[in-house]
Short mmCIF file of C-alpha atoms in Angstrom, two decimals:
data_model
loop_
_atom_site.label_atom_id
_atom_site.label_comp_id
_atom_site.label_asym_id
_atom_site.label_seq_id
_atom_site.Cartn_x
_atom_site.Cartn_y
_atom_site.Cartn_z
CA MET A 1 87.90 135.83 67.34
CA SER A 2 86.90 133.00 69.67
CA ARG A 3 88.50 133.09 73.10
CA TYR A 4 89.49 129.47 72.49
CA ALA A 5 91.08 130.09 69.07
CA ARG A 6 94.65 129.48 70.23
CA GLN A 7 93.82 126.00 71.51
CA MET A 8 91.28 125.13 68.82
CA ILE A 9 93.95 125.69 66.17
CA LEU A 10 95.66 122.59 67.55
CA PRO A 11 94.66 119.60 65.39
CA GLU A 12 94.27 117.52 68.56
CA VAL A 13 91.62 119.95 69.86
CA GLY A 14 89.70 121.63 67.04
CA ASP A 15 85.94 122.09 67.11
CA ALA A 16 85.31 118.55 68.35
CA GLY A 17 87.69 118.86 71.29
CA GLN A 18 86.29 122.22 72.31
CA GLU A 19 82.78 120.83 72.22
CA LYS A 20 83.87 118.01 74.52
CA LEU A 21 85.27 120.54 77.00
CA ALA A 22 82.10 122.64 76.86
CA ALA A 23 79.97 119.57 77.59
CA ALA A 24 82.17 118.37 80.46
CA HIS A 25 81.44 118.55 84.17
CA VAL A 26 84.50 118.44 86.42
CA LEU A 27 84.28 117.98 90.19
CA VAL A 28 87.21 119.61 92.03
CA ILE A 29 87.79 118.52 95.62
CA GLY A 30 89.84 121.14 97.46
CA ALA A 31 90.27 124.81 96.55
CA GLY A 32 93.78 125.29 97.95
CA GLY A 33 97.22 125.36 96.38
CA LEU A 34 96.78 122.67 93.75
CA ALA A 35 93.44 124.10 92.67
CA ALA A 36 94.91 127.61 92.53
CA SER A 37 96.75 126.58 89.37
CA ALA A 38 94.35 123.96 88.03
CA LEU A 39 91.10 125.91 88.29
CA PRO A 40 92.03 129.01 86.22
CA LEU A 41 93.47 126.80 83.50
CA MET A 42 90.33 124.67 83.26
CA ALA A 43 88.05 127.69 83.41
CA GLY A 44 90.08 129.43 80.74
CA ALA A 45 90.02 126.34 78.54
CA GLY A 46 86.23 126.34 78.59
CA VAL A 47 85.30 123.36 80.76
CA GLY A 48 81.54 123.86 80.72
CA ARG A 49 80.72 123.09 84.34
CA ILE A 50 82.98 123.08 87.37
CA THR A 51 81.90 122.16 90.91
CA ILE A 52 84.33 123.21 93.67
CA VAL A 53 84.09 121.50 97.07
CA ASP A 54 85.99 122.85 100.08
CA GLY A 55 84.87 123.50 103.64
CA ASP A 56 87.82 125.66 104.72
CA ARG A 57 88.28 129.41 104.91
CA ILE A 58 91.23 131.39 103.58
CA GLU A 59 94.09 132.00 106.02
CA ARG A 60 97.08 134.29 105.62
CA SER A 61 99.45 131.30 105.84
CA ASN A 62 97.79 129.89 102.68
CA LEU A 63 98.62 132.83 100.44
CA HIS A 64 102.19 131.92 99.48
CA ARG A 65 100.87 128.94 97.51
CA GLN A 66 97.13 129.54 97.13
CA THR A 67 97.61 132.31 94.60
CA LEU A 68 93.96 132.40 93.55
CA PHE A 69 93.34 134.41 96.73
CA THR A 70 94.42 137.83 98.04
CA GLU A 71 94.85 139.34 101.50
CA ARG A 72 91.37 140.86 101.20
CA ASP A 73 89.93 137.35 100.96
CA GLU A 74 91.20 136.27 104.37
CA GLY A 75 88.45 134.58 106.37
CA LEU A 76 86.19 133.93 103.38
CA PRO A 77 85.19 130.42 102.20
CA LYS A 78 87.76 129.08 99.73
CA ALA A 79 85.17 127.42 97.50
CA GLU A 80 83.13 130.59 97.07
CA VAL A 81 86.11 132.84 96.32
CA ALA A 82 87.59 130.28 93.92
CA ALA A 83 84.26 129.99 92.11
CA ALA A 84 84.02 133.76 91.77
CA ARG A 85 87.54 133.93 90.31
CA CYS A 86 86.73 131.21 87.77
CA THR A 87 83.54 133.01 86.75
CA ALA A 88 85.53 136.22 86.32
CA ILE A 89 87.95 134.36 84.05
CA ASN A 90 85.20 132.88 81.89
CA GLY A 91 81.60 134.05 82.20
CA ASP A 92 80.43 131.46 79.67
CA ILE A 93 80.90 128.51 82.01
CA ALA A 94 78.91 127.40 85.06
CA VAL A 95 80.81 127.29 88.34
CA GLU A 96 79.29 126.02 91.57
CA ALA A 97 80.77 126.38 95.05
CA VAL A 98 80.03 123.78 97.73
CA VAL A 99 81.25 124.94 101.14
CA ALA A 100 81.61 121.53 102.75
CA THR A 101 84.18 118.86 103.50
CA LEU A 102 84.08 115.79 101.32
CA THR A 103 83.42 112.75 103.51
CA PRO A 104 82.99 109.06 102.69
CA ALA A 105 79.29 109.48 103.48
CA VAL A 106 78.69 111.90 100.58
CA ALA A 107 81.48 110.97 98.17
CA SER A 108 79.47 108.42 96.18
CA VAL A 109 76.66 110.90 95.48
CA MET A 110 79.05 113.72 94.54
CA VAL A 111 80.91 111.54 92.04
CA GLU A 112 77.79 110.22 90.27
CA GLU A 113 77.30 113.07 87.77
CA PRO A 114 80.74 114.54 86.83
CA ASN A 115 82.73 113.29 83.84
CA LEU A 116 85.98 113.64 85.78
CA VAL A 117 87.14 114.31 89.33
CA LEU A 118 90.16 116.40 90.29
CA ASP A 119 91.68 115.58 93.69
CA CYS A 120 93.25 118.78 95.01
CA ALA A 121 92.77 117.92 98.69
CA ASP A 122 95.61 117.99 101.20
CA SER A 123 94.50 114.72 102.82
CA TYR A 124 95.45 111.20 101.84
CA ALA A 125 92.25 109.95 103.54
CA VAL A 126 90.24 112.05 101.09
CA SER A 127 92.42 110.90 98.18
CA TYR A 128 91.88 107.22 98.98
CA THR A 129 88.17 107.79 99.53
CA LEU A 130 87.89 109.47 96.12
CA SER A 131 89.88 106.68 94.50
CA ASP A 132 87.66 103.98 96.03
CA VAL A 133 84.48 105.72 94.88
CA CYS A 134 85.77 106.66 91.41
CA PHE A 135 87.09 103.14 90.84
CA ALA A 136 83.73 101.64 91.79
CA GLN A 137 81.83 104.07 89.54
CA ASN A 138 84.36 104.01 86.66
CA VAL A 139 84.98 107.77 86.84
CA PRO A 140 88.42 109.19 85.88
CA LEU A 141 90.30 110.73 88.81
CA ILE A 142 93.28 113.05 88.46
CA THR A 143 94.99 113.01 91.83
CA GLY A 144 97.94 115.08 93.00
CA SER A 145 100.08 115.74 96.03
CA ALA A 146 102.82 118.23 96.86
CA LEU A 147 105.00 118.43 99.95
CA ALA A 148 108.26 120.20 100.70
CA PHE A 149 110.18 120.21 97.38
CA SER A 150 108.43 117.44 95.45
CA GLY A 151 105.11 116.11 94.31
CA TYR A 152 103.24 114.00 91.79
CA ALA A 153 100.15 113.92 89.60
CA ALA A 154 98.50 110.72 88.42
CA GLY A 155 95.51 109.65 86.36
CA VAL A 156 93.71 106.79 88.08
CA CYS A 157 90.38 104.96 87.85
CA GLY A 158 88.04 105.41 84.88
CA GLY A 159 89.38 102.18 83.38
CA ALA A 160 92.87 102.56 84.85
CA PRO A 161 94.14 101.08 88.13
CA SER A 162 93.22 102.89 91.34
CA LEU A 163 95.41 104.92 93.68
CA ARG A 164 95.62 101.85 95.91
CA ALA A 165 97.26 99.93 93.06
CA ILE A 166 100.10 102.47 93.08
CA PHE A 167 100.28 102.97 96.85
CA PRO A 168 98.82 99.84 98.47
CA GLU A 169 100.50 100.36 101.83
CA ALA A 170 99.99 102.99 104.51
CA PRO A 171 101.88 106.27 103.94
CA GLN A 172 105.19 106.65 105.74
CA ASN A 173 103.92 109.63 107.72
CA ALA A 174 100.94 111.93 108.04
CA ALA A 175 102.84 115.07 107.08
CA SER A 176 100.93 117.86 105.37
CA CYS A 177 101.78 121.27 103.97
CA ALA A 178 100.84 122.73 107.36
CA SER A 179 103.16 120.41 109.31
CA ALA A 180 106.06 119.81 106.88
CA GLY A 181 105.97 122.90 104.68
CA VAL A 182 106.00 123.34 100.93
CA LEU A 183 107.26 125.82 98.35
CA GLY A 184 104.58 127.56 96.31
CA PRO A 185 106.05 126.79 92.86
CA VAL A 186 106.09 123.06 93.66
CA VAL A 187 102.36 123.16 94.36
CA ALA A 188 101.76 125.23 91.22
CA MET A 189 103.70 122.74 89.09
CA ILE A 190 101.62 119.80 90.32
CA GLY A 191 98.35 121.71 89.97
CA THR A 192 99.27 122.65 86.41
CA LEU A 193 100.08 119.01 85.64
CA GLN A 194 96.67 118.03 86.99
CA ALA A 195 94.96 120.57 84.74
CA GLN A 196 96.84 119.27 81.69
CA MET A 197 95.98 115.67 82.50
CA ALA A 198 92.33 116.59 83.04
CA LEU A 199 92.05 118.45 79.74
CA SER A 200 93.86 115.65 77.91
CA CYS A 201 91.45 113.12 79.36
CA LEU A 202 88.35 115.17 78.53
CA ILE A 203 89.48 115.85 74.96
CA GLY A 204 90.54 112.23 74.51
CA LEU A 205 94.21 112.74 73.69
CA SER A 206 96.42 109.71 73.16
CA PRO A 207 98.19 108.30 75.04
CA SER A 208 95.68 108.75 77.81
CA PRO A 209 96.86 110.31 81.08
CA LEU A 210 94.87 107.60 82.87
CA GLY A 211 97.38 105.01 83.98
CA GLN A 212 100.26 107.48 84.11
CA MET A 213 102.12 109.17 86.95
CA VAL A 214 104.37 112.22 86.70
CA GLN A 215 106.75 113.03 89.56
CA TYR A 216 108.51 116.36 90.02
CA ASP A 217 111.54 117.19 92.18
CA ALA A 218 112.18 120.91 92.64
CA THR A 219 115.62 120.41 94.20
CA THR A 220 116.99 118.95 90.96
CA LEU A 221 114.41 120.56 88.63
CA ARG A 222 113.79 117.13 87.15
CA SER A 223 110.65 115.16 86.45
CA ALA A 224 110.03 111.48 85.85
CA SER A 225 107.06 109.67 84.40
CA PHE A 226 105.91 106.08 84.27
CA ARG A 227 102.82 104.11 83.31
CA PHE A 228 101.08 101.69 85.64
CA ASP A 229 98.35 100.31 83.37
CA GLY A 230 99.01 96.76 84.49
CA ALA A 231 99.26 97.44 88.22
CA ALA A 232 97.20 94.99 90.27
CA GLU A 233 94.66 96.10 92.84
CA PRO A 234 95.66 95.13 96.39
CA ALA A 235 94.11 91.96 97.75
CA GLN A 236 93.27 93.73 100.99
CA ALA A 237 92.16 97.33 101.43
CA PHE A 238 90.83 99.19 104.45
CA PRO A 239 88.15 101.66 103.34
CA PHE A 240 87.61 105.01 105.03
CA VAL A 241 84.18 105.70 106.51
CA SER A 242 82.59 108.67 108.26
CA PRO A 243 81.52 108.45 111.92
CA ASP A 244 77.88 108.66 110.81
CA MET A 245 78.38 105.54 108.69
CA LEU A 246 79.17 103.41 111.75
CA GLU A 247 76.49 101.03 113.03
CA SER A 248 75.37 99.71 116.39
CA GLY A 249 76.94 96.30 115.77
CA ASP A 250 80.39 97.71 115.01
CA THR A 251 83.28 97.46 117.43
CA ILE A 252 84.54 101.04 117.45
CA VAL A 253 87.99 101.90 118.78
CA GLU A 254 89.38 105.39 119.37
CA LEU A 255 93.17 105.16 119.10
CA ARG A 256 93.81 108.70 120.39
CA ASP A 257 94.10 109.29 124.14
CA ALA A 258 92.01 111.87 125.97
CA ASP A 259 94.80 114.46 125.88
CA GLU A 260 94.88 114.34 122.08
CA ALA A 261 91.14 114.06 121.54
CA ALA A 262 88.89 114.94 124.44
CA ILE A 263 85.87 113.82 122.42
CA PRO A 264 86.19 110.48 120.59
CA ALA A 265 85.35 110.27 116.89
CA HIS A 266 82.21 108.32 117.83
CA PRO A 267 80.26 108.25 121.14
CA ASN A 268 80.34 104.44 121.22
CA ALA A 269 84.10 104.24 120.80
CA ARG A 270 86.37 102.55 123.33
CA ARG A 271 89.77 104.14 123.89
CA ILE A 272 92.49 101.55 123.34
CA ASP A 273 96.20 102.02 122.90
CA PRO A 274 97.16 100.80 119.39
CA ALA A 275 99.83 98.55 120.94
CA LYS A 276 97.21 96.82 123.13
CA LEU A 277 94.54 96.04 120.55
CA LYS A 278 95.21 92.30 120.41
CA GLU A 279 95.16 91.81 124.17
CA THR A 280 92.12 94.05 124.70
CA LEU A 281 89.76 93.07 121.90
CA PRO A 282 88.11 89.63 121.92
CA ALA A 283 89.89 86.94 119.94
CA ASN A 284 88.11 86.15 116.69
CA GLY A 285 85.76 89.07 117.21
CA THR A 286 82.69 89.24 115.02
CA GLY A 287 81.26 92.06 112.97
CA ARG A 288 83.04 95.12 111.70
CA LEU A 289 86.00 96.72 113.46
CA ALA A 290 86.27 100.51 113.09
CA LEU A 291 89.57 102.14 114.03
CA CYS A 292 89.59 105.90 114.58
CA CYS A 293 92.38 108.48 114.74
CA ALA A 294 93.09 111.99 113.47
CA THR A 295 94.39 111.43 109.94
CA GLY A 296 93.74 107.72 109.46
CA LEU A 297 97.42 106.75 109.47
CA ARG A 298 97.49 105.17 112.93
CA ALA A 299 94.20 103.46 112.14
CA TRP A 300 95.62 102.03 108.91
CA ARG A 301 98.73 100.68 110.63
CA ALA A 302 96.66 99.28 113.47
CA ALA A 303 94.36 97.64 110.92
CA GLU A 304 97.32 95.88 109.31
CA SER A 305 98.21 94.25 112.63
CA ALA A 306 94.57 93.63 113.55
CA THR A 307 94.12 91.32 110.56
CA GLU A 308 96.08 88.74 112.54
CA PHE A 309 93.24 88.32 115.05
CA TRP A 310 90.13 90.06 113.64
CA PRO A 311 88.42 87.96 110.93
CA GLY A 312 85.77 90.50 109.91
CA GLU A 313 85.91 93.72 107.93
CA ILE A 314 88.11 96.52 109.23
CA VAL A 315 87.35 100.16 108.36
CA LEU A 316 89.15 103.42 109.12
CA VAL A 317 87.85 106.73 110.45
CA ALA A 318 89.97 109.87 109.91
CA ALA A 319 88.47 112.43 112.28
CA SER A 320 90.26 115.38 110.65
CA ALA A 321 88.77 114.48 107.27
CA SER A 322 85.20 114.09 108.53
#
């Protein structure tokens, strides 16, 4: 009996759906908690090619939610261990590990070939970068986020509105699982939702998960869902760039002081307090303004105020995501 018999018996899948999965190439950014649930499900379902990108190594503090790993894996590259687990689940598929951090400089190239991208990164700078690239290249993106007791999964781009259409403004804070905490089952729920949305998209189920968001609250054990097919793209967006994408004509500002970042994100950066940008930078400055900080949040908020006096393009550099 085929290993896929139990899903192929579904009229919505059948031979045609299974062939679509076998022919698919999915790019997974991040091999942590969200991917710990999503990856085995996609490998088991027979997604023909999976590329896993993650530059981090496994830490003991990851294990409560990153259940694809064991204590023996501590210190090993997440992408490589995750790829080995997926291959062990299904030896008929091709799984590639890329031990690297996704940056704006390489995102466009990485997204060119896959049929679908899965955003399992714990970084909103990475999520917005993926959304910008996928939207431009018309590639479906299944993005997800989990923090504390809640999270969401959404299908964006690929003909649907982008992540910026749902969240056009800067996040309220830069909290992450490391700083704010999260329960393992919450992460697993969101990762499982991402896998379901990805498989639905690849098979071509209707209604499409693209243009839909699902939110989950573990404190009430309730979920909510809504569609955003008609959401408008924001009139103004500040793209994320890597330090190596900055040019000699750019005005580069490091918003972190020397105590927070002894080495600026770029050697040509000037250190300026975010509250003193207007009085320090030239009025009606020309060229591109690049604002740098750790996560990109301060840079985003500073960019919003800088539009009052800087007429040119404003870009953001998130040092922790580079």
